PDB file of C-alpha atoms in Angstrom:
ATOM      1  CA  MET A  29      86.335  65.378 114.752  1.00  0.00           C
ATOM      2  CA  ASN A  30      89.661  64.741 112.977  1.00  0.00           C
ATOM      3  CA  ASN A  31      92.816  66.823 113.276  1.00  0.00           C
ATOM      4  CA  PHE A  32      92.185  68.573 109.965  1.00  0.00           C
ATOM      5  CA  HIS A  33      88.810  69.896 111.130  1.00  0.00           C
ATOM      6  CA  LYS A  34      90.233  70.896 114.516  1.00  0.00           C
ATOM      7  CA  ALA A  35      92.984  72.798 112.732  1.00  0.00           C
ATOM      8  CA  LEU A  36      90.433  74.558 110.557  1.00  0.00           C
ATOM      9  CA  ILE A  37      88.514  75.688 113.631  1.00  0.00           C
ATOM     10  CA  PHE A  38      91.721  77.010 115.158  1.00  0.00           C
ATOM     11  CA  PHE A  39      92.672  78.741 111.923  1.00  0.00           C
ATOM     12  CA  PHE A  40      89.322  80.475 111.487  1.00  0.00           C
ATOM     13  CA  GLY A  41      89.373  81.516 115.114  1.00  0.00           C
ATOM     14  CA  PHE A  42      92.798  82.976 114.559  1.00  0.00           C
ATOM     15  CA  VAL A  43      91.814  85.047 111.523  1.00  0.00           C
ATOM     16  CA  SER A  44      88.687  86.449 113.120  1.00  0.00           C
ATOM     17  CA  PHE A  45      90.594  89.586 114.148  1.00  0.00           C
ATOM     18  CA  ASP A  46      91.721  90.067 110.537  1.00  0.00           C
ATOM     19  CA  LEU A  47      88.139  89.671 109.372  1.00  0.00           C
ATOM     20  CA  PHE A  48      87.043  92.263 111.944  1.00  0.00           C
ATOM     21  CA  GLN A  49      89.580  94.675 110.521  1.00  0.00           C
ATOM     22  CA  VAL A  50      88.152  94.049 107.058  1.00  0.00           C
ATOM     23  CA  SER A  51      84.626  94.667 108.291  1.00  0.00           C
ATOM     24  CA  ILE A  52      85.399  98.163 109.552  1.00  0.00           C
ATOM     25  CA  ALA A  53      87.215  99.168 106.358  1.00  0.00           C
ATOM     26  CA  SER A  54      85.481 100.698 103.375  1.00  0.00           C
ATOM     27  CA  ILE A  55      83.903  97.911 101.324  1.00  0.00           C
ATOM     28  CA  VAL A  56      83.762  98.743  97.621  1.00  0.00           C
ATOM     29  CA  SER A  57      81.334  95.994  96.624  1.00  0.00           C
ATOM     30  CA  THR A  58      77.551  96.208  96.882  1.00  0.00           C
ATOM     31  CA  GLY A  59      76.989  92.453  96.598  1.00  0.00           C
ATOM     32  CA  ASP A  60      74.951  93.017  93.431  1.00  0.00           C
ATOM     33  CA  PHE A  61      76.610  91.773  90.242  1.00  0.00           C
ATOM     34  CA  ASN A  62      74.507  94.176  88.187  1.00  0.00           C
ATOM     35  CA  GLU A  63      75.830  97.142  90.177  1.00  0.00           C
ATOM     36  CA  ASP A  64      79.535  96.275  90.409  1.00  0.00           C
ATOM     37  CA  PHE A  65      80.206  94.473  87.117  1.00  0.00           C
ATOM     38  CA  PHE A  66      79.406  94.687  83.424  1.00  0.00           C
ATOM     39  CA  VAL A  67      79.259  91.901  80.841  1.00  0.00           C
ATOM     40  CA  ILE A  68      82.279  91.939  78.531  1.00  0.00           C
ATOM     41  CA  TRP A  69      81.487  88.904  76.430  1.00  0.00           C
ATOM     42  CA  SER A  70      78.363  87.117  75.210  1.00  0.00           C
ATOM     43  CA  PRO A  71      75.505  88.463  77.375  1.00  0.00           C
ATOM     44  CA  THR A  72      73.282  85.562  76.272  1.00  0.00           C
ATOM     45  CA  HIS A  73      75.676  83.264  78.139  1.00  0.00           C
ATOM     46  CA  VAL A  74      75.545  85.253  81.398  1.00  0.00           C
ATOM     47  CA  ASN A  75      72.684  84.588  83.805  1.00  0.00           C
ATOM     48  CA  THR A  76      72.118  86.758  86.881  1.00  0.00           C
ATOM     49  CA  SER A  77      69.525  86.176  89.586  1.00  0.00           C
ATOM     50  CA  SER A  78      66.697  88.689  89.955  1.00  0.00           C
ATOM     51  CA  ASP A  79      68.246  90.108  93.124  1.00  0.00           C
ATOM     52  CA  GLY A  80      71.713  90.352  91.531  1.00  0.00           C
ATOM     53  CA  LYS A  81      73.308  88.205  94.235  1.00  0.00           C
ATOM     54  CA  THR A  82      74.309  85.227  92.065  1.00  0.00           C
ATOM     55  CA  ARG A  83      75.617  84.926  88.534  1.00  0.00           C
ATOM     56  CA  SER A  84      76.552  82.069  86.216  1.00  0.00           C
ATOM     57  CA  LEU A  85      78.594  81.810  83.028  1.00  0.00           C
ATOM     58  CA  LYS A  86      77.888  79.309  80.268  1.00  0.00           C
ATOM     59  CA  LEU A  87      80.240  77.746  77.732  1.00  0.00           C
ATOM     60  CA  ASP A  88      78.864  75.938  74.682  1.00  0.00           C
ATOM     61  CA  GLN A  89      79.849  75.461  71.043  1.00  0.00           C
ATOM     62  CA  GLU A  90      78.615  78.956  70.260  1.00  0.00           C
ATOM     63  CA  SER A  91      80.570  80.928  72.858  1.00  0.00           C
ATOM     64  CA  GLY A  92      81.995  81.360  76.300  1.00  0.00           C
ATOM     65  CA  ALA A  93      81.282  84.408  78.470  1.00  0.00           C
ATOM     66  CA  GLY A  94      82.755  86.899  80.895  1.00  0.00           C
ATOM     67  CA  PHE A  95      82.236  89.928  83.107  1.00  0.00           C
ATOM     68  CA  ALA A  96      84.437  92.665  84.577  1.00  0.00           C
ATOM     69  CA  SER A  97      84.333  95.145  87.442  1.00  0.00           C
ATOM     70  CA  ASN A  98      83.184  98.708  86.797  1.00  0.00           C
ATOM     71  CA  GLN A  99      86.073 100.038  88.873  1.00  0.00           C
ATOM     72  CA  MET A 100      89.826  99.586  88.736  1.00  0.00           C
ATOM     73  CA  PHE A 101      91.842  98.970  91.881  1.00  0.00           C
ATOM     74  CA  LEU A 102      95.354  99.340  93.219  1.00  0.00           C
ATOM     75  CA  PHE A 103      95.818  96.974  96.190  1.00  0.00           C
ATOM     76  CA  GLY A 104      93.222  95.353  98.397  1.00  0.00           C
ATOM     77  CA  GLN A 105      91.567  91.999  98.955  1.00  0.00           C
ATOM     78  CA  ILE A 106      89.134  90.250  96.626  1.00  0.00           C
ATOM     79  CA  ASP A 107      86.927  87.326  97.691  1.00  0.00           C
ATOM     80  CA  MET A 108      84.597  85.358  95.431  1.00  0.00           C
ATOM     81  CA  GLU A 109      82.588  82.211  96.085  1.00  0.00           C
ATOM     82  CA  ILE A 110      82.702  79.974  93.015  1.00  0.00           C
ATOM     83  CA  LYS A 111      81.228  76.614  92.108  1.00  0.00           C
ATOM     84  CA  LEU A 112      83.000  75.082  89.140  1.00  0.00           C
ATOM     85  CA  VAL A 113      81.701  73.222  86.100  1.00  0.00           C
ATOM     86  CA  PRO A 114      80.647  69.736  87.259  1.00  0.00           C
ATOM     87  CA  GLY A 115      81.208  66.382  85.595  1.00  0.00           C
ATOM     88  CA  HIS A 116      83.258  66.008  82.429  1.00  0.00           C
ATOM     89  CA  SER A 117      84.816  69.468  82.119  1.00  0.00           C
ATOM     90  CA  ALA A 118      88.016  68.652  80.194  1.00  0.00           C
ATOM     91  CA  GLY A 119      89.256  71.542  78.065  1.00  0.00           C
ATOM     92  CA  SER A 120      87.247  74.215  79.846  1.00  0.00           C
ATOM     93  CA  VAL A 121      88.950  77.055  81.688  1.00  0.00           C
ATOM     94  CA  LEU A 122      87.392  79.319  84.279  1.00  0.00           C
ATOM     95  CA  ALA A 123      89.607  82.347  84.867  1.00  0.00           C
ATOM     96  CA  PHE A 124      89.187  84.691  87.839  1.00  0.00           C
ATOM     97  CA  TYR A 125      91.786  87.425  87.750  1.00  0.00           C
ATOM     98  CA  LEU A 126      92.953  90.995  88.137  1.00  0.00           C
ATOM     99  CA  THR A 127      94.455  92.640  85.066  1.00  0.00           C
ATOM    100  CA  SER A 128      95.730  96.056  84.000  1.00  0.00           C
ATOM    101  CA  ASP A 129      95.081  95.338  80.285  1.00  0.00           C
ATOM    102  CA  GLN A 130      98.211  97.220  79.221  1.00  0.00           C
ATOM    103  CA  PRO A 131     100.959  96.062  76.822  1.00  0.00           C
ATOM    104  CA  ASN A 132     103.294  95.811  79.816  1.00  0.00           C
ATOM    105  CA  ARG A 133     100.421  94.481  81.853  1.00  0.00           C
ATOM    106  CA  ASP A 134     100.280  93.386  85.433  1.00  0.00           C
ATOM    107  CA  GLU A 135      97.988  90.461  86.146  1.00  0.00           C
ATOM    108  CA  ILE A 136      97.103  88.165  89.047  1.00  0.00           C
ATOM    109  CA  ASP A 137      95.476  84.961  87.771  1.00  0.00           C
ATOM    110  CA  LEU A 138      93.523  82.048  89.158  1.00  0.00           C
ATOM    111  CA  GLU A 139      92.698  79.583  86.383  1.00  0.00           C
ATOM    112  CA  PHE A 140      90.614  76.487  87.028  1.00  0.00           C
ATOM    113  CA  LEU A 141      91.430  73.786  84.508  1.00  0.00           C
ATOM    114  CA  GLY A 142      88.694  71.256  83.834  1.00  0.00           C
ATOM    115  CA  ASN A 143      89.291  67.530  83.649  1.00  0.00           C
ATOM    116  CA  VAL A 144      87.714  64.275  82.531  1.00  0.00           C
ATOM    117  CA  SER A 145      85.075  62.818  84.844  1.00  0.00           C
ATOM    118  CA  GLY A 146      86.537  61.405  88.038  1.00  0.00           C
ATOM    119  CA  GLN A 147      89.813  63.309  87.766  1.00  0.00           C
ATOM    120  CA  PRO A 148      90.520  66.358  89.943  1.00  0.00           C
ATOM    121  CA  TYR A 149      90.439  69.960  88.852  1.00  0.00           C
ATOM    122  CA  ILE A 150      93.749  71.791  88.667  1.00  0.00           C
ATOM    123  CA  LEU A 151      94.046  75.316  90.021  1.00  0.00           C
ATOM    124  CA  GLN A 152      96.746  77.218  88.177  1.00  0.00           C
ATOM    125  CA  THR A 153      97.980  80.559  89.479  1.00  0.00           C
ATOM    126  CA  ASN A 154     100.119  82.959  87.503  1.00  0.00           C
ATOM    127  CA  ILE A 155     101.490  86.472  87.875  1.00  0.00           C
ATOM    128  CA  PHE A 156     102.334  89.001  85.196  1.00  0.00           C
ATOM    129  CA  ALA A 157     104.603  91.817  86.330  1.00  0.00           C
ATOM    130  CA  ASP A 158     105.483  94.572  83.874  1.00  0.00           C
ATOM    131  CA  GLY A 159     104.469  92.333  80.973  1.00  0.00           C
ATOM    132  CA  PHE A 160     106.485  89.283  82.032  1.00  0.00           C
ATOM    133  CA  ASP A 161     104.856  86.054  83.188  1.00  0.00           C
ATOM    134  CA  ASN A 162     106.083  82.424  83.146  1.00  0.00           C
ATOM    135  CA  ARG A 163     105.344  82.243  86.865  1.00  0.00           C
ATOM    136  CA  GLU A 164     102.834  79.397  86.916  1.00  0.00           C
ATOM    137  CA  GLU A 165     102.103  77.165  89.863  1.00  0.00           C
ATOM    138  CA  ARG A 166      99.556  74.353  89.906  1.00  0.00           C
ATOM    139  CA  ILE A 167      97.839  72.535  92.732  1.00  0.00           C
ATOM    140  CA  TYR A 168      95.197  69.885  93.208  1.00  0.00           C
ATOM    141  CA  LEU A 169      92.461  71.110  95.518  1.00  0.00           C
ATOM    142  CA  TRP A 170      91.706  69.025  98.634  1.00  0.00           C
ATOM    143  CA  PHE A 171      87.970  68.966  97.910  1.00  0.00           C
ATOM    144  CA  ASP A 172      85.613  68.652  94.947  1.00  0.00           C
ATOM    145  CA  PRO A 173      85.105  72.281  93.794  1.00  0.00           C
ATOM    146  CA  THR A 174      82.045  71.329  91.740  1.00  0.00           C
ATOM    147  CA  LYS A 175      79.917  70.098  94.654  1.00  0.00           C
ATOM    148  CA  ASP A 176      79.589  73.386  96.511  1.00  0.00           C
ATOM    149  CA  PHE A 177      80.769  76.988  96.588  1.00  0.00           C
ATOM    150  CA  HIS A 178      84.225  77.749  97.969  1.00  0.00           C
ATOM    151  CA  THR A 179      85.891  81.096  98.578  1.00  0.00           C
ATOM    152  CA  TYR A 180      88.838  82.061  96.382  1.00  0.00           C
ATOM    153  CA  SER A 181      90.747  85.170  97.423  1.00  0.00           C
ATOM    154  CA  VAL A 182      93.624  87.432  96.485  1.00  0.00           C
ATOM    155  CA  LEU A 183      95.328  89.739  98.988  1.00  0.00           C
ATOM    156  CA  TRP A 184      97.452  92.245  97.089  1.00  0.00           C
ATOM    157  CA  ASN A 185      99.421  94.909  98.904  1.00  0.00           C
ATOM    158  CA  LEU A 186     102.774  96.687  98.884  1.00  0.00           C
ATOM    159  CA  HIS A 187     104.453  93.713 100.540  1.00  0.00           C
ATOM    160  CA  GLN A 188     103.049  90.564  98.959  1.00  0.00           C
ATOM    161  CA  ILE A 189     100.416  88.839  96.858  1.00  0.00           C
ATOM    162  CA  VAL A 190      98.679  85.982  98.650  1.00  0.00           C
ATOM    163  CA  PHE A 191      96.370  83.534  96.876  1.00  0.00           C
ATOM    164  CA  MET A 192      93.921  81.839  99.248  1.00  0.00           C
ATOM    165  CA  VAL A 193      91.352  79.047  99.084  1.00  0.00           C
ATOM    166  CA  ASP A 194      88.826  79.102 101.916  1.00  0.00           C
ATOM    167  CA  ARG A 195      91.274  81.446 103.726  1.00  0.00           C
ATOM    168  CA  ILE A 196      94.135  78.951 103.397  1.00  0.00           C
ATOM    169  CA  PRO A 197      97.160  80.515 101.631  1.00  0.00           C
ATOM    170  CA  ILE A 198      98.179  78.414  98.644  1.00  0.00           C
ATOM    171  CA  ARG A 199     100.739  80.760  97.144  1.00  0.00           C
ATOM    172  CA  VAL A 200     102.767  83.806  98.158  1.00  0.00           C
ATOM    173  CA  TYR A 201     104.623  86.190  95.836  1.00  0.00           C
ATOM    174  CA  ARG A 202     106.636  88.729  97.802  1.00  0.00           C
ATOM    175  CA  ASN A 203     107.623  92.219  96.767  1.00  0.00           C
ATOM    176  CA  HIS A 204     111.343  91.899  96.081  1.00  0.00           C
ATOM    177  CA  ALA A 205     111.448  94.943  93.780  1.00  0.00           C
ATOM    178  CA  ASP A 206     114.433  96.246  95.743  1.00  0.00           C
ATOM    179  CA  LYS A 207     116.304  93.150  94.557  1.00  0.00           C
ATOM    180  CA  GLY A 208     115.378  93.590  90.902  1.00  0.00           C
ATOM    181  CA  VAL A 209     112.278  91.371  90.853  1.00  0.00           C
ATOM    182  CA  ALA A 210     109.250  92.772  89.029  1.00  0.00           C
ATOM    183  CA  PHE A 211     106.185  93.228  91.251  1.00  0.00           C
ATOM    184  CA  PRO A 212     102.733  94.662  90.397  1.00  0.00           C
ATOM    185  CA  ARG A 213     102.724  97.931  92.342  1.00  0.00           C
ATOM    186  CA  TRP A 214     101.892 100.863  90.065  1.00  0.00           C
ATOM    187  CA  GLN A 215      99.232  99.826  87.569  1.00  0.00           C
ATOM    188  CA  PRO A 216      95.552  99.686  88.596  1.00  0.00           C
ATOM    189  CA  MET A 217      93.709  96.502  87.690  1.00  0.00           C
ATOM    190  CA  SER A 218      90.124  95.509  87.021  1.00  0.00           C
ATOM    191  CA  LEU A 219      88.606  92.259  88.248  1.00  0.00           C
ATOM    192  CA  LYS A 220      87.410  89.805  85.603  1.00  0.00           C
ATOM    193  CA  ALA A 221      85.857  86.343  85.342  1.00  0.00           C
ATOM    194  CA  THR A 222      85.674  84.379  82.092  1.00  0.00           C
ATOM    195  CA  LEU A 223      84.685  80.864  81.061  1.00  0.00           C
ATOM    196  CA  TRP A 224      86.173  79.706  77.780  1.00  0.00           C
ATOM    197  CA  ASN A 225      87.466  76.914  75.586  1.00  0.00           C
ATOM    198  CA  GLY A 226      91.109  76.260  76.434  1.00  0.00           C
ATOM    199  CA  ASP A 227      91.342  72.720  75.116  1.00  0.00           C
ATOM    200  CA  SER A 228      94.481  73.510  73.123  1.00  0.00           C
ATOM    201  CA  TRP A 229      96.437  73.425  76.398  1.00  0.00           C
ATOM    202  CA  ALA A 230      94.320  73.185  79.556  1.00  0.00           C
ATOM    203  CA  THR A 231      93.896  69.440  80.149  1.00  0.00           C
ATOM    204  CA  ARG A 232      96.990  67.225  79.899  1.00  0.00           C
ATOM    205  CA  GLY A 233      98.676  69.774  77.669  1.00  0.00           C
ATOM    206  CA  GLY A 234      95.782  69.785  75.221  1.00  0.00           C
ATOM    207  CA  GLN A 235      95.447  66.021  74.860  1.00  0.00           C
ATOM    208  CA  ASP A 236      91.893  66.005  76.270  1.00  0.00           C
ATOM    209  CA  LYS A 237      89.585  68.160  74.179  1.00  0.00           C
ATOM    210  CA  ILE A 238      86.164  69.514  75.101  1.00  0.00           C
ATOM    211  CA  ASP A 239      83.436  66.942  74.531  1.00  0.00           C
ATOM    212  CA  TRP A 240      80.404  69.063  73.719  1.00  0.00           C
ATOM    213  CA  LYS A 241      77.974  66.252  74.448  1.00  0.00           C
ATOM    214  CA  TYR A 242      78.581  67.025  78.149  1.00  0.00           C
ATOM    215  CA  GLY A 243      77.698  70.691  77.668  1.00  0.00           C
ATOM    216  CA  PRO A 244      76.612  73.303  78.225  1.00  0.00           C
ATOM    217  CA  PHE A 245      79.274  73.928  80.851  1.00  0.00           C
ATOM    218  CA  ILE A 246      78.188  76.242  83.661  1.00  0.00           C
ATOM    219  CA  ALA A 247      80.119  77.866  86.527  1.00  0.00           C
ATOM    220  CA  SER A 248      78.460  79.911  89.271  1.00  0.00           C
ATOM    221  CA  PHE A 249      79.446  82.887  91.442  1.00  0.00           C
ATOM    222  CA  ARG A 250      78.054  84.460  94.619  1.00  0.00           C
ATOM    223  CA  ASN A 251      78.931  86.311  97.858  1.00  0.00           C
ATOM    224  CA  TYR A 252      81.805  88.350  96.481  1.00  0.00           C
ATOM    225  CA  LYS A 253      83.597  91.046  98.415  1.00  0.00           C
ATOM    226  CA  ILE A 254      85.841  93.727  96.948  1.00  0.00           C
ATOM    227  CA  ASP A 255      87.697  95.596  99.676  1.00  0.00           C
ATOM    228  CA  ALA A 256      90.228  97.589  97.692  1.00  0.00           C
ATOM    229  CA  CYS A 257      91.525 101.024  96.815  1.00  0.00           C
ATOM    230  CA  VAL A 258      89.510 102.412  93.894  1.00  0.00           C
ATOM    231  CA  TRP A 259      91.792 103.981  91.309  1.00  0.00           C
ATOM    232  CA  LYS A 260      91.394 107.761  91.124  1.00  0.00           C
ATOM    233  CA  GLY A 261      94.601 108.491  89.262  1.00  0.00           C
ATOM    234  CA  ASN A 262      96.814 108.982  92.333  1.00  0.00           C
ATOM    235  CA  PRO A 263      98.896 105.917  93.263  1.00  0.00           C
ATOM    236  CA  ARG A 264     100.131 107.576  96.476  1.00  0.00           C
ATOM    237  CA  PHE A 265      96.662 107.371  98.001  1.00  0.00           C
ATOM    238  CA  CYS A 266      96.454 103.627  97.347  1.00  0.00           C
ATOM    239  CA  ARG A 267     100.019 103.038  98.487  1.00  0.00           C
ATOM    240  CA  ALA A 268      99.477 104.729 101.858  1.00  0.00           C
ATOM    241  CA  SER A 269      99.188 102.627 105.008  1.00  0.00           C
ATOM    242  CA  THR A 270      96.003 103.895 106.638  1.00  0.00           C
ATOM    243  CA  SER A 271      93.059 102.445 108.551  1.00  0.00           C
ATOM    244  CA  THR A 272      91.093 102.427 105.287  1.00  0.00           C
ATOM    245  CA  ASN A 273      93.950 100.821 103.371  1.00  0.00           C
ATOM    246  CA  TRP A 274      94.202  98.104 106.028  1.00  0.00           C
ATOM    247  CA  TRP A 275      95.892  95.699 103.593  1.00  0.00           C
ATOM    248  CA  ASN A 276      99.058  97.849 103.519  1.00  0.00           C
ATOM    249  CA  GLN A 277      99.496  97.791 107.287  1.00  0.00           C
ATOM    250  CA  TYR A 278     102.337  95.898 108.940  1.00  0.00           C
ATOM    251  CA  ASN A 279     100.030  93.093 110.126  1.00  0.00           C
ATOM    252  CA  PHE A 280      99.570  92.069 106.497  1.00  0.00           C
ATOM    253  CA  SER A 281     103.187  92.395 105.382  1.00  0.00           C
ATOM    254  CA  THR A 282     103.823  88.658 105.750  1.00  0.00           C
ATOM    255  CA  LEU A 283     102.059  85.432 106.641  1.00  0.00           C
ATOM    256  CA  THR A 284     101.211  84.749 110.269  1.00  0.00           C
ATOM    257  CA  SER A 285     102.702  81.654 111.901  1.00  0.00           C
ATOM    258  CA  THR A 286      99.408  79.806 111.460  1.00  0.00           C
ATOM    259  CA  GLN A 287      99.162  80.818 107.816  1.00  0.00           C
ATOM    260  CA  ARG A 288     102.721  79.594 107.294  1.00  0.00           C
ATOM    261  CA  SER A 289     101.769  76.194 108.666  1.00  0.00           C
ATOM    262  CA  TRP A 290      98.864  75.952 106.233  1.00  0.00           C
ATOM    263  CA  PHE A 291     101.028  77.209 103.388  1.00  0.00           C
ATOM    264  CA  LYS A 292     103.625  74.525 104.063  1.00  0.00           C
ATOM    265  CA  TRP A 293     100.856  71.908 104.178  1.00  0.00           C
ATOM    266  CA  VAL A 294      99.644  72.959 100.718  1.00  0.00           C
ATOM    267  CA  ARG A 295     103.188  72.945  99.347  1.00  0.00           C
ATOM    268  CA  LYS A 296     103.891  69.508 100.766  1.00  0.00           C
ATOM    269  CA  TYR A 297     100.732  67.665  99.788  1.00  0.00           C
ATOM    270  CA  HIS A 298      98.979  69.507  96.966  1.00  0.00           C
ATOM    271  CA  ILE A 299     101.387  71.305  94.655  1.00  0.00           C
ATOM    272  CA  ILE A 300     101.996  69.564  91.335  1.00  0.00           C
ATOM    273  CA  TYR A 301     103.977  72.219  89.432  1.00  0.00           C
ATOM    274  CA  ASP A 302     106.192  75.088  90.559  1.00  0.00           C
ATOM    275  CA  TYR A 303     108.054  77.189  87.989  1.00  0.00           C
ATOM    276  CA  CYS A 304     110.793  77.668  90.557  1.00  0.00           C
ATOM    277  CA  GLN A 305     111.603  73.967  90.299  1.00  0.00           C
ATOM    278  CA  ASP A 306     111.560  73.795  86.501  1.00  0.00           C
ATOM    279  CA  ASN A 307     115.266  73.999  85.700  1.00  0.00           C
ATOM    280  CA  GLU A 308     114.746  72.522  82.249  1.00  0.00           C
ATOM    281  CA  ARG A 309     112.304  75.245  81.249  1.00  0.00           C
ATOM    282  CA  PHE A 310     114.611  78.012  82.426  1.00  0.00           C
ATOM    283  CA  GLN A 311     117.817  76.255  81.327  1.00  0.00           C
ATOM    284  CA  ASN A 312     119.161  76.180  84.892  1.00  0.00           C
ATOM    285  CA  ASN A 313     118.678  79.937  85.210  1.00  0.00           C
ATOM    286  CA  LEU A 314     115.632  80.188  87.463  1.00  0.00           C
ATOM    287  CA  PRO A 315     113.972  83.590  87.997  1.00  0.00           C
ATOM    288  CA  ARG A 316     115.633  85.571  90.744  1.00  0.00           C
ATOM    289  CA  GLU A 317     112.690  85.439  93.158  1.00  0.00           C
ATOM    290  CA  CYS A 318     113.003  81.642  93.323  1.00  0.00           C
ATOM    291  CA  SER A 319     116.047  82.012  95.584  1.00  0.00           C
ATOM    292  CA  LEU A 320     114.472  84.711  97.788  1.00  0.00           C
ATOM    293  CA  PRO A 321     112.197  84.267 100.846  1.00  0.00           C
ATOM    294  CA  LYS A 322     108.466  83.812 100.262  1.00  0.00           C
ATOM    295  CA  TYR A 323     107.574  85.298 103.671  1.00  0.00           C
TER     296      TYR A 323
END
């Protein structure tokens, strides 16, 4: 057993208490895609198993596809197991995200950018806060995301937004609203997944287009968990720190020491673009949060 696998065992042992806390909270999801989601785009390109436990989206020359949650949420944790489009997937984009769908929208994005055969997928994350974005980060994953399902998660609370892959934090966006940094904290968001043609920009800046001879392109989903505050029109309920709203409690206000170690590992070995290092793009006037602590 190598050091990486030993570290994983230690990490999962460490988070078991957190997972126990999740298990005793109120789980919104039923585990049935037909119960918790509705198709928003091209139902002929959405395939759901007879028991509702798995779902796939298809992209071909006719259309892409997508689905969205029946409920809207304000804070919580979302987990989804996803297996990405295999083989030559250049130009395709699978988006898994939370969005308020307002003109001044808040949004928390995970976008999986396809690539030519043999080249790695890119996972791009982005955050919209009060209608402003330009907060992209990109990483290469440390595994082939087309061979098996992996868990992609978002923890969103009053203190921070944490993007995770198989429980490993890959990105943290802290709430620095008191320092003038926009943070999604008032608008409820629905959960969406879409598969679409993004070949104008997705792969090498749009240089590699979709090659339809490799289609149809199919991505699969299963074993999701939505543990979040369902929007009922009262933000104070969702902003409270209670046993039900476990995500707002102090234990989840920052990364643990073990999570920080994993986060630093991702930043050191897997990040390929960080908007906070793009002085040319921002004309040497980087967004304010770039100079503030991440945890």
